[in-house]
Amino acid sequence: LKPDETVTSKKSGKKAEKPKKKEKKPQNPPKKTGPANVDQPEICKLEFKVGQITKVWVHPTADKLYCEEIDVGEDAPRQIASGLRLHFTEEQMMGQRLLVVSNLKAKNLVGFKSHGMVLCAAQPKEDGSGELVEFVEPPADAKVGEVISFEGLPQPEPFSPAQCDKKKVFQACMAGMKTTETGLAAWDGHVFMTSVGPCKAKTICGGVMR
């Protein structure tokens, strides 16, 4: 039988019908998603997740940077670079529970692509010898991947990384991010909360957060 030849039924003499080709359904174009609620407080435009460092190593060429893999409850750990080598040893970094700003645009830091940043508190040392830096830590029972909310504010509707970058959302929040008199992490007095309690620095009270 040749490729173009049709089969004839001996009983009816009719030509067998060729199978109909399935019509392709028109594909709907992807829906365009607009920015999240622009009227919400600035801090609610950022996404902070509970994370834990699962791997850490020294950046091969930058003397102030660590490279980390951080579990934030996603399919794969986030790779993030942090300028913390003057403040923590690798042993102190490994296994540390912390908060990750998870909707920032990825950036190359001395050849290492960093997908977010870790949140720390800082204040000048009493002897004037530099800065004391501590991680902002979630409660011990907070689950990795949990998204932070803010006491007294509506449920956050985080912007996309591109929107955060364009609107410079993190920079706009920095002035209000400080630890309270008791070391709780806060923005304009609104405490960073998990489902099991607040986030805080170990000892830094009234320090900036960045």
Short mmCIF file of C-alpha atoms in Angstrom, two decimals, residues 48-57 64-70 80-101 116-123 131-139 178-180 182-186 192 198-205 207-210:
data_model
loop_
_atom_site.label_atom_id
_atom_site.label_comp_id
_atom_site.label_asym_id
_atom_site.label_seq_id
_atom_site.Cartn_x
_atom_site.Cartn_y
_atom_site.Cartn_z
CA PHE A 48 10.87 36.94 54.56
CA LYS A 49 11.15 33.17 55.01
CA VAL A 50 12.45 31.02 57.83
CA GLY A 51 15.61 29.31 56.60
CA GLN A 52 18.54 27.18 57.72
CA ILE A 53 22.06 27.09 56.34
CA THR A 54 22.87 23.60 55.07
CA LYS A 55 26.22 24.34 53.40
CA VAL A 56 28.75 27.16 53.65
CA TRP A 57 32.10 27.87 52.04
CA LYS A 64 34.51 39.31 53.02
CA LEU A 65 32.00 36.91 51.47
CA TYR A 66 30.65 33.52 52.44
CA CYS A 67 28.69 31.45 49.93
CA GLU A 68 25.81 29.49 51.42
CA GLU A 69 23.12 27.02 50.52
CA ILE A 70 20.04 27.77 52.59
CA ILE A 80 23.16 33.17 48.71
CA ALA A 81 26.32 35.20 49.29
CA SER A 82 26.72 37.15 52.54
CA GLY A 83 29.40 39.60 53.68
CA LEU A 84 29.80 37.98 57.09
CA ARG A 85 33.33 36.58 57.19
CA LEU A 86 34.49 39.30 59.60
CA HIS A 87 31.73 38.36 62.05
CA PHE A 88 31.24 34.57 61.97
CA THR A 89 33.32 31.45 61.45
CA GLU A 90 32.22 28.75 59.04
CA GLU A 91 31.38 26.58 62.05
CA GLN A 92 29.10 29.31 63.43
CA MET A 93 27.40 29.73 60.06
CA MET A 94 26.72 26.03 59.47
CA GLY A 95 23.26 25.00 60.61
CA GLN A 96 22.28 28.53 61.61
CA ARG A 97 18.53 29.26 61.55
CA LEU A 98 17.71 32.69 60.21
CA LEU A 99 15.45 34.84 58.05
CA VAL A 100 15.96 35.12 54.29
CA VAL A 101 14.64 37.99 52.18
CA GLY A 116 18.28 36.60 48.23
CA MET A 117 19.92 37.83 51.42
CA VAL A 118 20.08 36.89 55.08
CA LEU A 119 18.76 39.33 57.67
CA CYS A 120 21.04 40.48 60.48
CA ALA A 121 20.99 43.04 63.27
CA ALA A 122 23.98 45.28 63.94
CA GLN A 123 25.22 47.93 66.36
CA GLU A 131 30.34 46.38 64.70
CA LEU A 132 28.60 43.62 66.56
CA VAL A 133 26.50 41.59 64.10
CA GLU A 134 23.91 38.93 64.96
CA PHE A 135 21.43 36.94 62.92
CA VAL A 136 17.75 37.72 63.25
CA GLU A 137 16.53 34.32 64.41
CA PRO A 138 13.09 32.70 64.25
CA PRO A 139 11.77 30.71 67.23
CA LYS A 178 15.34 47.94 63.91
CA THR A 179 15.33 45.66 66.91
CA THR A 180 13.23 46.78 69.86
CA THR A 182 14.02 43.75 74.07
CA GLY A 183 15.77 42.64 70.86
CA LEU A 184 12.65 41.77 68.85
CA ALA A 185 12.90 42.26 65.09
CA ALA A 186 10.52 45.02 63.96
CA PHE A 192 8.32 40.14 62.75
CA PRO A 198 8.39 36.58 67.29
CA CYS A 199 11.81 36.73 65.66
CA LYS A 200 14.68 38.37 67.51
CA ALA A 201 18.39 39.01 67.79
CA LYS A 202 20.35 37.28 70.55
CA THR A 203 21.53 40.41 72.40
CA ILE A 204 21.25 43.44 70.13
CA CYS A 205 18.58 45.90 71.27
CA GLY A 207 20.12 47.94 66.48
CA VAL A 208 19.64 48.40 62.75
CA MET A 209 18.56 45.43 60.66
CA ARG A 210 19.92 44.77 57.21
#
